[in-house]
Amino acid sequence: MKNSLLFFLPSDEYKRNKIKGFFSEALLLVIIVNFFLLISIQFYNKDFINNEFFAFINIAIPAGYILIRYILSGIEYTAIFTSSDYSKENKRLVKNSFKFFVMFALLTLIFKGIPTDLKETTEILGVALIAAIILMIINWLSLKLSYKKNRNLG
């Protein structure tokens, strides 16, 4: 693994192999989608696709697929077996989501500047809140599925 381009993979062999499988599935999915896009361009509508759309498809599909598969696999939280562990981790997720909300809002303030009216303030806080909620839902779903999987194994 030392010479791999996938240097960000976890050291846990089971997780590493599962994630490699997700990458392989995502690659196959991108190949299939690109094949159908090329067919549709040749036979139906040549203006159907532009470079930005093609680039977006080739980035969004594998990234989204890998993220969804990782969340639904239940391999993130390997040490959560009891309901007390689950409860503690759930509380930690809420705290981390709140910290993320604060940091996101502060960074937005730094880059965009101090808002001048209520609309700008609402935008900054709204985007930060939505991002924090999405992060919390993703982590909570992963925790819940990991807990179910670990409880069934134990």
Tab-separated table of C-alpha atoms in Angstrom:
chain	number	residue	atom	x	y	z
A	1	MET	CA	0.000	0.000	0.000
A	2	LYS	CA	2.991	2.279	0.414
A	3	ASN	CA	3.393	2.797	-3.330
A	4	SER	CA	-0.304	3.249	-4.033
A	5	LEU	CA	-1.893	6.457	-5.238
A	6	LEU	CA	-4.643	5.759	-2.722
A	7	PHE	CA	-2.550	6.980	0.210
A	8	PHE	CA	-5.642	8.143	2.113
A	9	LEU	CA	-7.047	4.657	2.661
A	10	PRO	CA	-7.355	3.479	6.267
A	11	SER	CA	-4.822	1.119	7.773
A	12	ASP	CA	-7.554	-1.389	8.696
A	13	GLU	CA	-7.319	-4.080	6.012
A	14	TYR	CA	-11.057	-4.855	5.991
A	15	LYS	CA	-12.017	-1.186	5.514
A	16	ARG	CA	-9.285	-0.704	2.920
A	17	ASN	CA	-10.506	-3.660	0.858
A	18	LYS	CA	-14.147	-2.558	1.102
A	19	ILE	CA	-13.252	0.969	-0.034
A	20	LYS	CA	-11.201	-0.410	-2.919
A	21	GLY	CA	-14.288	-2.373	-3.926
A	22	PHE	CA	-16.372	0.819	-3.788
A	23	PHE	CA	-13.827	2.550	-6.031
A	24	SER	CA	-13.972	-0.350	-8.485
A	25	GLU	CA	-17.776	-0.276	-8.558
A	26	ALA	CA	-17.735	3.503	-9.059
A	27	LEU	CA	-15.285	3.162	-11.944
A	28	LEU	CA	-17.521	0.587	-13.606
A	29	LEU	CA	-20.526	2.865	-13.098
A	30	VAL	CA	-18.685	5.826	-14.679
A	31	ILE	CA	-17.658	3.675	-17.649
A	32	ILE	CA	-21.277	2.577	-18.189
A	33	VAL	CA	-22.631	6.133	-17.866
A	34	ASN	CA	-19.973	7.486	-20.247
A	35	PHE	CA	-20.770	4.744	-22.738
A	36	PHE	CA	-24.456	5.684	-22.733
A	37	LEU	CA	-23.586	9.403	-22.937
A	38	LEU	CA	-21.408	8.778	-25.976
A	39	ILE	CA	-24.143	6.731	-27.629
A	40	SER	CA	-26.709	9.440	-26.946
A	41	ILE	CA	-24.388	12.087	-28.404
A	42	GLN	CA	-23.793	10.059	-31.569
A	43	PHE	CA	-27.375	9.094	-32.292
A	44	TYR	CA	-29.676	11.593	-30.639
A	45	ASN	CA	-28.492	15.059	-29.788
A	46	LYS	CA	-24.997	16.371	-30.333
A	47	ASP	CA	-25.717	19.428	-28.180
A	48	PHE	CA	-26.890	17.256	-25.312
A	49	ILE	CA	-23.604	17.388	-23.453
A	50	ASN	CA	-20.978	20.051	-22.942
A	51	ASN	CA	-17.555	19.871	-21.297
A	52	GLU	CA	-18.773	21.165	-17.925
A	53	PHE	CA	-21.585	18.612	-17.748
A	54	PHE	CA	-19.254	15.806	-18.772
A	55	ALA	CA	-16.701	16.816	-16.129
A	56	PHE	CA	-19.431	17.119	-13.493
A	57	ILE	CA	-20.790	13.654	-14.291
A	58	ASN	CA	-17.315	12.119	-14.128
A	59	ILE	CA	-16.656	13.671	-10.716
A	60	ALA	CA	-20.085	13.574	-9.085
A	61	ILE	CA	-21.020	9.986	-9.914
A	62	PRO	CA	-17.989	8.266	-8.380
A	63	ALA	CA	-17.762	10.649	-5.425
A	64	GLY	CA	-21.451	10.309	-4.619
A	65	TYR	CA	-21.468	6.555	-5.178
A	66	ILE	CA	-18.439	5.942	-2.965
A	67	LEU	CA	-19.846	8.171	-0.218
A	68	ILE	CA	-23.249	6.468	-0.269
A	69	ARG	CA	-21.757	2.968	-0.330
A	70	TYR	CA	-19.392	3.817	2.527
A	71	ILE	CA	-22.205	5.214	4.654
A	72	LEU	CA	-24.538	2.298	3.957
A	73	SER	CA	-21.844	-0.356	4.474
A	74	GLY	CA	-21.701	0.166	8.240
A	75	ILE	CA	-17.907	-0.038	8.483
A	76	GLU	CA	-17.149	3.409	9.901
A	77	TYR	CA	-17.709	2.778	13.619
A	78	THR	CA	-16.193	-0.623	14.323
A	79	ALA	CA	-16.058	-0.256	18.130
A	80	ILE	CA	-19.751	0.517	18.773
A	81	PHE	CA	-21.377	-2.608	20.213
A	82	THR	CA	-23.513	-1.525	23.162
A	83	SER	CA	-26.337	0.966	23.448
A	84	SER	CA	-24.275	3.085	25.849
A	85	ASP	CA	-21.455	3.280	23.261
A	86	TYR	CA	-24.042	4.210	20.649
A	87	SER	CA	-25.497	6.915	22.890
A	88	LYS	CA	-22.065	8.391	23.674
A	89	GLU	CA	-21.097	8.437	20.022
A	90	ASN	CA	-24.440	9.978	19.099
A	91	LYS	CA	-23.823	12.831	21.557
A	92	ARG	CA	-20.335	13.284	20.152
A	93	LEU	CA	-21.794	13.527	16.637
A	94	VAL	CA	-24.154	16.296	17.712
A	95	LYS	CA	-21.280	18.215	19.348
A	96	ASN	CA	-19.084	17.793	16.272
A	97	SER	CA	-21.892	18.938	13.992
A	98	PHE	CA	-22.356	22.057	16.106
A	99	LYS	CA	-18.599	22.722	15.983
A	100	PHE	CA	-18.719	22.271	12.214
A	101	PHE	CA	-21.612	24.750	11.992
A	102	VAL	CA	-19.669	27.370	13.962
A	103	MET	CA	-16.454	26.860	11.976
A	104	PHE	CA	-18.294	26.913	8.644
A	105	ALA	CA	-20.102	30.127	9.567
A	106	LEU	CA	-16.861	31.748	10.796
A	107	LEU	CA	-14.939	30.773	7.681
A	108	THR	CA	-17.748	32.098	5.521
A	109	LEU	CA	-17.603	35.360	7.450
A	110	ILE	CA	-13.844	35.548	6.932
A	111	PHE	CA	-14.073	34.948	3.185
A	112	LYS	CA	-17.264	36.905	2.443
A	113	GLY	CA	-16.937	39.607	5.061
A	114	ILE	CA	-19.397	40.869	7.655
A	115	PRO	CA	-22.975	40.768	6.338
A	116	THR	CA	-24.614	44.135	5.804
A	117	ASP	CA	-28.249	43.091	5.984
A	118	LEU	CA	-30.548	40.366	7.262
A	119	LYS	CA	-30.605	38.544	3.913
A	120	GLU	CA	-26.818	38.071	3.850
A	121	THR	CA	-26.828	36.969	7.502
A	122	THR	CA	-29.575	34.467	6.772
A	123	GLU	CA	-27.648	33.159	3.762
A	124	ILE	CA	-24.462	32.628	5.760
A	125	LEU	CA	-26.216	30.969	8.689
A	126	GLY	CA	-28.567	29.019	6.436
A	127	VAL	CA	-25.821	27.499	4.321
A	128	ALA	CA	-23.787	26.662	7.424
A	129	LEU	CA	-26.841	25.114	9.090
A	130	ILE	CA	-27.749	23.036	6.040
A	131	ALA	CA	-24.150	21.807	5.722
A	132	ALA	CA	-24.054	20.902	9.436
A	133	ILE	CA	-27.384	19.071	9.194
A	134	ILE	CA	-26.234	17.108	6.152
A	135	LEU	CA	-23.000	16.193	7.932
A	136	MET	CA	-24.931	15.120	11.036
A	137	ILE	CA	-27.371	13.001	9.008
A	138	ILE	CA	-24.537	11.294	7.133
A	139	ASN	CA	-22.641	10.526	10.338
A	140	TRP	CA	-25.775	9.475	12.219
A	141	LEU	CA	-26.842	7.113	9.433
A	142	SER	CA	-23.353	5.615	9.297
A	143	LEU	CA	-23.328	5.233	13.093
A	144	LYS	CA	-26.763	3.616	13.151
A	145	LEU	CA	-25.899	1.135	10.412
A	146	SER	CA	-22.525	0.357	12.001
A	147	TYR	CA	-24.198	-0.226	15.366
A	148	LYS	CA	-26.760	-2.595	13.808
A	149	LYS	CA	-24.038	-4.471	11.961
A	150	ASN	CA	-21.757	-4.715	15.023
A	151	ARG	CA	-24.634	-5.774	17.285
A	152	ASN	CA	-25.549	-8.576	14.858
A	153	LEU	CA	-21.922	-9.725	14.687
A	154	GLY	CA	-21.473	-9.763	18.455
